[in-house]
Amino acid sequence: MIPNFLISILTASSFTYCKTTQTHLGSLRQHNALLSFFNSFTSRASSDSESDRNHHKGDTFTISYLVNSCGLSSELAKELSKRVNLKNPDGPNDVLDLLKNYGFSKAQIAKLVEKHPSVLVAKVETTLLPKLKFFRSIGVSTSDMPKILIGNHSLLARSLEKCLIPRYEILRSVIRNDQKLVRVFANAPVRFTYGDILNNLVPNIKVLRKCSVPQTSISLLMDHFLSAASAKHSKFVEAVKSVKEIGFNPLQTTFVIAVYVLVSMSKAAWESRFEVYERWGWNREMALAAFRKFPNFMKLSEETLAKKMSFLVKDMGWPSEDIAKDPVILGYSLEKRIIPRLSVIKILKSKCLLENDLHLSSFIRPTEEDFLNKFVINFQEDVPLLLDVYKGLIDYRNVI
């Protein structure tokens, strides 16, 4: 569009007949200057307009491809088109064909593209295929390949030669089980994929070995808590020192679990846990004793802990000290395990069908089948509604 000020100038007196040569020449020069400006302006406007049309055309194609070829919703495709711009279907089609050859279903391709849309513009022969071949060579199965890359798509963004292979070699020097090695590498968090593992993970593992921590415990840490194993070395050393001072045995698996807990918690969060347990009658030594038995309970949120302790202590009348002696109970689900089982036990005790000194763990820890046989089916003739209470169909207070 031509601006109004330019239109008014171009139609003004500069184009009128001039009586004198000087006036005529001046008017002509002004006319030429304005004409040159007009041509320059319209040329830029035309170029900008063409660029906008091409950009819009690219957006339209990208959205259409994401919907029709990748199976995404139009709304999601519009959002992802801001992160990837497809020029034509050739490259993306090659990517999709390669993924299908390596076990990806349509749904899994859609999921990968949703999380990592730039995979569609990856160079198949030089970038994507070598990585997929590498994963296959280290033992990743066809069924596991999609799960691994969808769950940790950052693996596709890193250099094979400079990152993936060297880090795999480091893991192989730490974990001596091929099956576990593949699982650990596949589940490696972003921090491991991008972090400085030579200055963190490697010296951290050396610290554990100096403490005589067995390989099985190291593998456990690497398998389930890799982010802790690759934590900043100074923090890891401090956690190991604290765990030893608290009294954990390096030969037991609880040692590395406790290290994980301390590494993953700030000092402020750690100290706040003792304040929370004090409200339930535990002193610091009781809390530390519970920590030695079941380290993970210290990671429970204050809200979760309050709900579980309130039900056990206030609703069920269980002594807080008994829970401190067997803190693993706090690791079970409140709704799926603790409430149903305690409700059954409460009824049986009220009818004098069980001894009052029954230990809490004796009915919280058993398997589902064992609990049903021992505490529900075994007493159904005495309490016909016991199974309904266990299933949550009837409130236990209506049966007592």
GROMACS .gro file of C-alpha atoms in nm:
model
  400
    1MET     CA    1   0.000   0.000   0.000
    2ILE     CA    2   0.128   0.349  -0.091
    3PRO     CA    3   0.116   0.598   0.198
    4ASN     CA    4  -0.126   0.889   0.170
    5PHE     CA    5   0.155   1.147   0.209
    6LEU     CA    6   0.331   1.004  -0.097
    7ILE     CA    7   0.014   1.006  -0.306
    8SER     CA    8  -0.051   1.371  -0.215
    9ILE     CA    9   0.303   1.473  -0.309
   10LEU     CA   10   0.294   1.290  -0.640
   11THR     CA   11  -0.030   1.461  -0.740
   12ALA     CA   12   0.079   1.809  -0.625
   13SER     CA   13   0.198   2.111  -0.822
   14SER     CA   14   0.532   1.961  -0.913
   15PHE     CA   15   0.360   1.801  -1.213
   16THR     CA   16   0.199   2.123  -1.334
   17TYR     CA   17   0.317   2.334  -1.625
   18CYS     CA   18   0.586   2.583  -1.524
   19LYS     CA   19   0.637   2.916  -1.708
   20THR     CA   20   1.007   2.955  -1.654
   21THR     CA   21   1.292   2.723  -1.741
   22GLN     CA   22   1.434   2.744  -1.388
   23THR     CA   23   1.104   2.655  -1.239
   24HIS     CA   24   1.058   2.381  -1.495
   25LEU     CA   25   1.401   2.231  -1.429
   26GLY     CA   26   1.350   2.248  -1.051
   27SER     CA   27   1.013   2.086  -1.085
   28LEU     CA   28   1.158   1.815  -1.308
   29ARG     CA   29   1.436   1.740  -1.062
   30GLN     CA   30   1.182   1.716  -0.780
   31HIS     CA   31   0.967   1.492  -0.993
   32ASN     CA   32   1.258   1.256  -1.069
   33ALA     CA   33   1.358   1.239  -0.703
   34LEU     CA   34   1.003   1.158  -0.598
   35LEU     CA   35   0.969   0.901  -0.873
   36SER     CA   36   1.293   0.735  -0.763
   37PHE     CA   37   1.170   0.730  -0.401
   38PHE     CA   38   0.837   0.586  -0.514
   39ASN     CA   39   1.004   0.308  -0.714
   40SER     CA   40   1.233   0.225  -0.424
   41PHE     CA   41   0.941   0.218  -0.179
   42THR     CA   42   0.717   0.002  -0.397
   43SER     CA   43   1.009  -0.233  -0.468
   44ARG     CA   44   1.071  -0.284  -0.096
   45ALA     CA   45   0.701  -0.322  -0.030
   46SER     CA   46   0.675  -0.580  -0.308
   47SER     CA   47   0.979  -0.768  -0.171
   48ASP     CA   48   0.840  -0.765   0.184
   49SER     CA   49   0.503  -0.878   0.057
   50GLU     CA   50   0.666  -1.164  -0.135
   51SER     CA   51   0.864  -1.266   0.176
   52ASP     CA   52   0.549  -1.262   0.385
   53ARG     CA   53   0.371  -1.479   0.128
   54ASN     CA   54   0.658  -1.729   0.123
   55HIS     CA   55   0.669  -1.740   0.501
   56HIS     CA   56   0.294  -1.791   0.519
   57LYS     CA   57   0.321  -2.058   0.251
   58GLY     CA   58   0.592  -2.233   0.457
   59ASP     CA   59   0.379  -2.219   0.770
   60THR     CA   60   0.083  -2.361   0.581
   61PHE     CA   61   0.287  -2.651   0.444
   62THR     CA   62   0.445  -2.724   0.783
   63ILE     CA   63   0.107  -2.737   0.955
   64SER     CA   64  -0.041  -2.951   0.681
   65TYR     CA   65   0.251  -3.195   0.698
   66LEU     CA   66   0.241  -3.224   1.075
   67VAL     CA   67  -0.130  -3.303   1.060
   68ASN     CA   68  -0.145  -3.532   0.757
   69SER     CA   69   0.189  -3.713   0.777
   70CYS     CA   70   0.267  -3.708   1.149
   71GLY     CA   71  -0.084  -3.747   1.290
   72LEU     CA   72  -0.087  -3.434   1.506
   73SER     CA   73  -0.390  -3.221   1.580
   74SER     CA   74  -0.421  -2.896   1.386
   75GLU     CA   75  -0.391  -2.695   1.707
   76LEU     CA   76  -0.069  -2.870   1.811
   77ALA     CA   77   0.064  -2.845   1.455
   78LYS     CA   78   0.016  -2.468   1.457
   79GLU     CA   79   0.208  -2.445   1.784
   80LEU     CA   80   0.493  -2.665   1.661
   81SER     CA   81   0.519  -2.473   1.332
   82LYS     CA   82   0.676  -2.195   1.539
   83ARG     CA   83   0.963  -2.431   1.623
   84VAL     CA   84   1.021  -2.601   1.288
   85ASN     CA   85   0.980  -2.483   0.929
   86LEU     CA   86   0.946  -2.749   0.659
   87LYS     CA   87   1.025  -2.652   0.299
   88ASN     CA   88   0.909  -2.969   0.121
   89PRO     CA   89   0.813  -3.328   0.209
   90ASP     CA   90   1.132  -3.498   0.085
   91GLY     CA   91   1.352  -3.467   0.394
   92PRO     CA   92   1.075  -3.523   0.651
   93ASN     CA   93   0.949  -3.825   0.456
   94ASP     CA   94   1.297  -3.981   0.474
   95VAL     CA   95   1.299  -3.923   0.850
   96LEU     CA   96   0.959  -4.087   0.895
   97ASP     CA   97   1.058  -4.386   0.681
   98LEU     CA   98   1.374  -4.434   0.888
   99LEU     CA   99   1.184  -4.417   1.216
  100LYS     CA  100   0.935  -4.676   1.090
  101ASN     CA  101   1.224  -4.905   0.996
  102TYR     CA  102   1.349  -4.880   1.354
  103GLY     CA  103   1.022  -4.984   1.513
  104PHE     CA  104   0.826  -4.659   1.550
  105SER     CA  105   0.450  -4.683   1.518
  106LYS     CA  106   0.240  -4.390   1.389
  107ALA     CA  107   0.145  -4.298   1.745
  108GLN     CA  108   0.507  -4.311   1.859
  109ILE     CA  109   0.621  -4.096   1.566
  110ALA     CA  110   0.355  -3.839   1.658
  111LYS     CA  111   0.477  -3.840   2.017
  112LEU     CA  112   0.842  -3.797   1.918
  113VAL     CA  113   0.761  -3.514   1.678
  114GLU     CA  114   0.551  -3.346   1.946
  115LYS     CA  115   0.844  -3.349   2.188
  116HIS     CA  116   1.122  -3.297   1.934
  117PRO     CA  117   0.984  -3.146   1.610
  118SER     CA  118   1.331  -3.062   1.478
  119VAL     CA  119   1.386  -3.435   1.422
  120LEU     CA  120   1.196  -3.382   1.094
  121VAL     CA  121   1.477  -3.163   0.956
  122ALA     CA  122   1.761  -3.387   1.075
  123LYS     CA  123   1.999  -3.519   0.810
  124VAL     CA  124   1.909  -3.884   0.777
  125GLU     CA  125   2.231  -4.033   0.642
  126THR     CA  126   2.484  -3.830   0.840
  127THR     CA  127   2.302  -3.752   1.165
  128LEU     CA  128   2.000  -3.966   1.246
  129LEU     CA  129   2.088  -4.305   1.099
  130PRO     CA  130   2.433  -4.333   1.267
  131LYS     CA  131   2.275  -4.267   1.607
  132LEU     CA  132   2.002  -4.526   1.556
  133LYS     CA  133   2.264  -4.778   1.440
  134PHE     CA  134   2.470  -4.702   1.751
  135PHE     CA  135   2.174  -4.759   1.984
  136ARG     CA  136   2.101  -5.086   1.807
  137SER     CA  137   2.467  -5.192   1.833
  138ILE     CA  138   2.476  -5.152   2.211
  139GLY     CA  139   2.172  -5.375   2.255
  140VAL     CA  140   1.865  -5.149   2.229
  141SER     CA  141   1.581  -5.362   2.093
  142THR     CA  142   1.335  -5.258   1.823
  143SER     CA  143   1.055  -5.242   2.081
  144ASP     CA  144   1.263  -5.034   2.322
  145MET     CA  145   1.405  -4.788   2.067
  146PRO     CA  146   1.088  -4.572   2.040
  147LYS     CA  147   1.034  -4.568   2.417
  148ILE     CA  148   1.392  -4.460   2.480
  149LEU     CA  149   1.400  -4.179   2.223
  150ILE     CA  150   1.055  -4.049   2.316
  151GLY     CA  151   1.144  -4.052   2.684
  152ASN     CA  152   1.486  -3.893   2.632
  153HIS     CA  153   1.485  -3.713   2.298
  154SER     CA  154   1.790  -3.509   2.405
  155LEU     CA  155   1.992  -3.812   2.293
  156LEU     CA  156   1.909  -3.715   1.933
  157ALA     CA  157   2.034  -3.361   1.983
  158ARG     CA  158   2.385  -3.457   2.096
  159SER     CA  159   2.689  -3.545   1.887
  160LEU     CA  160   2.747  -3.917   1.844
  161GLU     CA  161   3.126  -3.898   1.837
  162LYS     CA  162   3.177  -3.618   2.089
  163CYS     CA  163   2.905  -3.702   2.342
  164LEU     CA  164   2.709  -4.025   2.312
  165ILE     CA  165   2.990  -4.272   2.248
  166PRO     CA  166   3.234  -4.125   2.507
  167ARG     CA  167   2.963  -4.116   2.774
  168TYR     CA  168   2.859  -4.468   2.692
  169GLU     CA  169   3.220  -4.579   2.736
  170ILE     CA  170   3.234  -4.409   3.075
  171LEU     CA  171   2.915  -4.585   3.184
  172ARG     CA  172   3.054  -4.915   3.063
  173SER     CA  173   3.358  -4.865   3.286
  174VAL     CA  174   3.127  -4.819   3.585
  175ILE     CA  175   2.849  -5.071   3.516
  176ARG     CA  176   2.956  -5.422   3.434
  177ASN     CA  177   2.621  -5.561   3.329
  178ASP     CA  178   2.531  -5.508   2.961
  179GLN     CA  179   2.156  -5.520   3.018
  180LYS     CA  180   2.170  -5.267   3.301
  181LEU     CA  181   2.415  -5.057   3.103
  182VAL     CA  182   2.170  -5.012   2.816
  183ARG     CA  183   1.888  -4.926   3.055
  184VAL     CA  184   2.096  -4.669   3.241
  185PHE     CA  185   2.219  -4.507   2.922
  186ALA     CA  186   1.869  -4.499   2.777
  187ASN     CA  187   1.721  -4.344   3.090
  188ALA     CA  188   2.004  -4.094   3.129
  189PRO     CA  189   1.863  -3.757   3.238
  190VAL     CA  190   1.931  -3.437   3.047
  191ARG     CA  191   2.182  -3.338   3.315
  192PHE     CA  192   2.383  -3.649   3.238
  193THR     CA  193   2.357  -3.595   2.861
  194TYR     CA  194   2.484  -3.238   2.887
  195GLY     CA  195   2.671  -3.233   3.219
  196ASP     CA  196   3.042  -3.265   3.293
  197ILE     CA  197   3.056  -3.631   3.389
  198LEU     CA  198   3.434  -3.654   3.375
  199ASN     CA  199   3.461  -3.411   3.664
  200ASN     CA  200   3.155  -3.541   3.850
  201LEU     CA  201   3.033  -3.894   3.780
  202VAL     CA  202   3.374  -4.059   3.743
  203PRO     CA  203   3.524  -3.916   4.066
  204ASN     CA  204   3.193  -3.976   4.249
  205ILE     CA  205   3.210  -4.347   4.170
  206LYS     CA  206   3.574  -4.354   4.281
  207VAL     CA  207   3.466  -4.213   4.618
  208LEU     CA  208   3.214  -4.494   4.660
  209ARG     CA  209   3.471  -4.758   4.571
  210LYS     CA  210   3.716  -4.614   4.822
  211CYS     CA  211   3.442  -4.662   5.083
  212SER     CA  212   3.417  -5.031   4.980
  213VAL     CA  213   3.069  -4.987   4.835
  214PRO     CA  214   2.999  -5.307   4.636
  215GLN     CA  215   2.937  -5.308   4.261
  216THR     CA  216   2.573  -5.411   4.311
  217SER     CA  217   2.506  -5.093   4.510
  218ILE     CA  218   2.689  -4.878   4.255
  219SER     CA  219   2.480  -5.032   3.977
  220LEU     CA  220   2.168  -4.961   4.181
  221LEU     CA  221   2.265  -4.596   4.215
  222MET     CA  222   2.343  -4.568   3.845
  223ASP     CA  223   2.027  -4.751   3.742
  224HIS     CA  224   1.776  -4.562   3.954
  225PHE     CA  225   1.948  -4.242   4.071
  226LEU     CA  226   2.182  -4.141   3.790
  227SER     CA  227   2.123  -3.772   3.852
  228ALA     CA  228   2.262  -3.818   4.203
  229ALA     CA  229   2.559  -4.023   4.081
  230SER     CA  230   2.650  -3.744   3.838
  231ALA     CA  231   2.589  -3.462   4.088
  232LYS     CA  232   2.850  -3.196   4.154
  233HIS     CA  233   3.151  -3.373   4.306
  234SER     CA  234   3.186  -3.150   4.612
  235LYS     CA  235   2.820  -3.202   4.705
  236PHE     CA  236   2.847  -3.576   4.648
  237VAL     CA  237   3.155  -3.602   4.873
  238GLU     CA  238   2.975  -3.408   5.145
  239ALA     CA  239   2.672  -3.641   5.121
  240VAL     CA  240   2.891  -3.952   5.147
  241LYS     CA  241   3.063  -3.807   5.454
  242SER     CA  242   2.728  -3.729   5.622
  243VAL     CA  243   2.589  -4.075   5.544
  244LYS     CA  244   2.892  -4.238   5.705
  245GLU     CA  245   2.860  -4.015   6.013
  246ILE     CA  246   2.489  -4.101   6.051
  247GLY     CA  247   2.590  -4.466   6.071
  248PHE     CA  248   2.507  -4.630   5.738
  249ASN     CA  249   2.698  -4.942   5.643
  250PRO     CA  250   2.874  -4.900   5.303
  251LEU     CA  251   2.821  -5.270   5.235
  252GLN     CA  252   2.441  -5.231   5.239
  253THR     CA  253   2.229  -5.086   4.958
  254THR     CA  254   2.075  -4.832   5.195
  255PHE     CA  255   2.410  -4.651   5.192
  256VAL     CA  256   2.381  -4.534   4.829
  257ILE     CA  257   2.008  -4.465   4.869
  258ALA     CA  258   2.089  -4.237   5.162
  259VAL     CA  259   2.354  -4.064   4.950
  260TYR     CA  260   2.090  -4.006   4.682
  261VAL     CA  261   1.849  -3.857   4.938
  262LEU     CA  262   2.107  -3.616   5.076
  263VAL     CA  263   2.234  -3.514   4.733
  264SER     CA  264   1.881  -3.439   4.613
  265MET     CA  265   1.785  -3.231   4.918
  266SER     CA  266   1.899  -2.888   5.021
  267LYS     CA  267   2.028  -2.838   5.374
  268ALA     CA  268   1.723  -2.628   5.456
  269ALA     CA  269   1.486  -2.901   5.335
  270TRP     CA  270   1.680  -3.163   5.531
  271GLU     CA  271   1.657  -2.968   5.856
  272SER     CA  272   1.288  -2.889   5.802
  273ARG     CA  273   1.210  -3.261   5.805
  274PHE     CA  274   1.323  -3.290   6.166
  275GLU     CA  275   1.093  -3.005   6.263
  276VAL     CA  276   0.801  -3.185   6.099
  277TYR     CA  277   0.869  -3.513   6.280
  278GLU     CA  278   0.905  -3.334   6.611
  279ARG     CA  279   0.537  -3.242   6.582
  280TRP     CA  280   0.460  -3.614   6.587
  281GLY     CA  281   0.675  -3.683   6.891
  282TRP     CA  282   0.997  -3.787   6.725
  283ASN     CA  283   1.324  -3.641   6.847
  284ARG     CA  284   1.621  -3.605   6.614
  285GLU     CA  285   1.774  -3.938   6.710
  286MET     CA  286   1.444  -4.121   6.643
  287ALA     CA  287   1.422  -3.957   6.300
  288LEU     CA  288   1.781  -4.050   6.217
  289ALA     CA  289   1.720  -4.407   6.331
  290ALA     CA  290   1.419  -4.420   6.098
  291PHE     CA  291   1.632  -4.272   5.820
  292ARG     CA  292   1.887  -4.550   5.863
  293LYS     CA  293   1.613  -4.809   5.818
  294PHE     CA  294   1.430  -4.642   5.528
  295PRO     CA  295   1.616  -4.345   5.378
  296ASN     CA  296   1.347  -4.255   5.123
  297PHE     CA  297   1.094  -4.157   5.389
  298MET     CA  298   1.287  -3.832   5.441
  299LYS     CA  299   1.185  -3.721   5.093
  300LEU     CA  300   0.813  -3.735   5.171
  301SER     CA  301   0.650  -3.395   5.142
  302GLU     CA  302   0.515  -3.236   5.459
  303GLU     CA  303   0.160  -3.266   5.324
  304THR     CA  304   0.193  -3.637   5.241
  305LEU     CA  305   0.355  -3.712   5.574
  306ALA     CA  306   0.085  -3.522   5.765
  307LYS     CA  307  -0.193  -3.719   5.595
  308LYS     CA  308  -0.033  -4.056   5.665
  309MET     CA  309   0.064  -3.981   6.023
  310SER     CA  310  -0.275  -3.826   6.097
  311PHE     CA  311  -0.458  -4.137   5.979
  312LEU     CA  312  -0.225  -4.380   6.154
  313VAL     CA  313  -0.196  -4.193   6.483
  314LYS     CA  314  -0.521  -3.997   6.520
  315ASP     CA  315  -0.773  -4.213   6.331
  316MET     CA  316  -0.629  -4.557   6.401
  317GLY     CA  317  -0.472  -4.483   6.739
  318TRP     CA  318  -0.134  -4.626   6.644
  319PRO     CA  319   0.159  -4.504   6.861
  320SER     CA  320   0.386  -4.264   6.675
  321GLU     CA  321   0.689  -4.442   6.822
  322ASP     CA  322   0.587  -4.768   6.651
  323ILE     CA  323   0.589  -4.596   6.315
  324ALA     CA  324   0.937  -4.459   6.382
  325LYS     CA  325   1.056  -4.815   6.444
  326ASP     CA  326   0.919  -4.930   6.107
  327PRO     CA  327   0.924  -4.621   5.880
  328VAL     CA  328   0.893  -4.825   5.559
  329ILE     CA  329   0.518  -4.816   5.628
  330LEU     CA  330   0.521  -4.449   5.534
  331GLY     CA  331   0.639  -4.544   5.187
  332TYR     CA  332   0.313  -4.722   5.098
  333SER     CA  333   0.013  -4.554   4.936
  334LEU     CA  334  -0.233  -4.409   5.184
  335GLU     CA  335  -0.543  -4.462   4.970
  336LYS     CA  336  -0.453  -4.795   4.808
  337ARG     CA  337  -0.288  -4.977   5.098
  338ILE     CA  338  -0.278  -4.811   5.438
  339ILE     CA  339  -0.644  -4.704   5.472
  340PRO     CA  340  -0.801  -5.028   5.336
  341ARG     CA  341  -0.583  -5.256   5.548
  342LEU     CA  342  -0.600  -5.052   5.867
  343SER     CA  343  -0.979  -5.033   5.833
  344VAL     CA  344  -1.001  -5.414   5.822
  345ILE     CA  345  -0.766  -5.450   6.119
  346LYS     CA  346  -0.962  -5.191   6.318
  347ILE     CA  347  -1.283  -5.392   6.273
  348LEU     CA  348  -1.121  -5.724   6.362
  349LYS     CA  349  -0.970  -5.578   6.677
  350SER     CA  350  -1.299  -5.419   6.780
  351LYS     CA  351  -1.460  -5.763   6.764
  352CYS     CA  352  -1.170  -5.922   6.956
  353LEU     CA  353  -1.078  -6.138   6.656
  354LEU     CA  354  -0.715  -6.020   6.659
  355GLU     CA  355  -0.459  -5.960   6.931
  356ASN     CA  356  -0.400  -5.596   7.022
  357ASP     CA  357  -0.021  -5.629   7.018
  358LEU     CA  358  -0.011  -5.715   6.648
  359HIS     CA  359   0.282  -5.537   6.483
  360LEU     CA  360   0.197  -5.275   6.221
  361SER     CA  361   0.424  -5.424   5.955
  362SER     CA  362   0.261  -5.766   5.989
  363PHE     CA  363  -0.039  -5.651   5.787
  364ILE     CA  364   0.101  -5.357   5.590
  365ARG     CA  365   0.394  -5.535   5.428
  366PRO     CA  366   0.235  -5.866   5.311
  367THR     CA  367   0.134  -5.905   4.946
  368GLU     CA  368  -0.223  -5.841   4.838
  369GLU     CA  369  -0.300  -6.211   4.813
  370ASP     CA  370  -0.151  -6.292   5.153
  371PHE     CA  371  -0.337  -6.007   5.325
  372LEU     CA  372  -0.673  -6.106   5.172
  373ASN     CA  373  -0.633  -6.471   5.271
  374LYS     CA  374  -0.515  -6.403   5.624
  375PHE     CA  375  -0.720  -6.102   5.730
  376VAL     CA  376  -1.027  -6.086   5.504
  377ILE     CA  377  -1.131  -6.425   5.367
  378ASN     CA  378  -1.032  -6.596   5.693
  379PHE     CA  379  -1.282  -6.381   5.887
  380GLN     CA  380  -1.567  -6.342   5.637
  381GLU     CA  381  -1.800  -6.572   5.830
  382ASP     CA  382  -1.750  -6.360   6.141
  383VAL     CA  383  -1.772  -6.029   5.955
  384PRO     CA  384  -1.956  -6.072   5.622
  385LEU     CA  385  -1.904  -5.707   5.521
  386LEU     CA  386  -1.528  -5.719   5.567
  387LEU     CA  387  -1.453  -5.747   5.194
  388ASP     CA  388  -1.677  -5.447   5.118
  389VAL     CA  389  -1.489  -5.244   5.378
  390TYR     CA  390  -1.159  -5.346   5.222
  391LYS     CA  391  -1.281  -5.242   4.878
  392GLY     CA  392  -1.391  -4.906   5.016
  393LEU     CA  393  -1.761  -4.969   4.954
  394ILE     CA  394  -1.849  -4.935   5.323
  395ASP     CA  395  -1.697  -4.708   5.591
  396TYR     CA  396  -1.532  -4.919   5.860
  397ARG     CA  397  -1.707  -4.711   6.129
  398ASN     CA  398  -2.042  -4.850   6.013
  399VAL     CA  399  -1.929  -5.204   6.084
  400ILE     CA  400  -1.764  -5.160   6.423
   0.00000   0.00000   0.00000
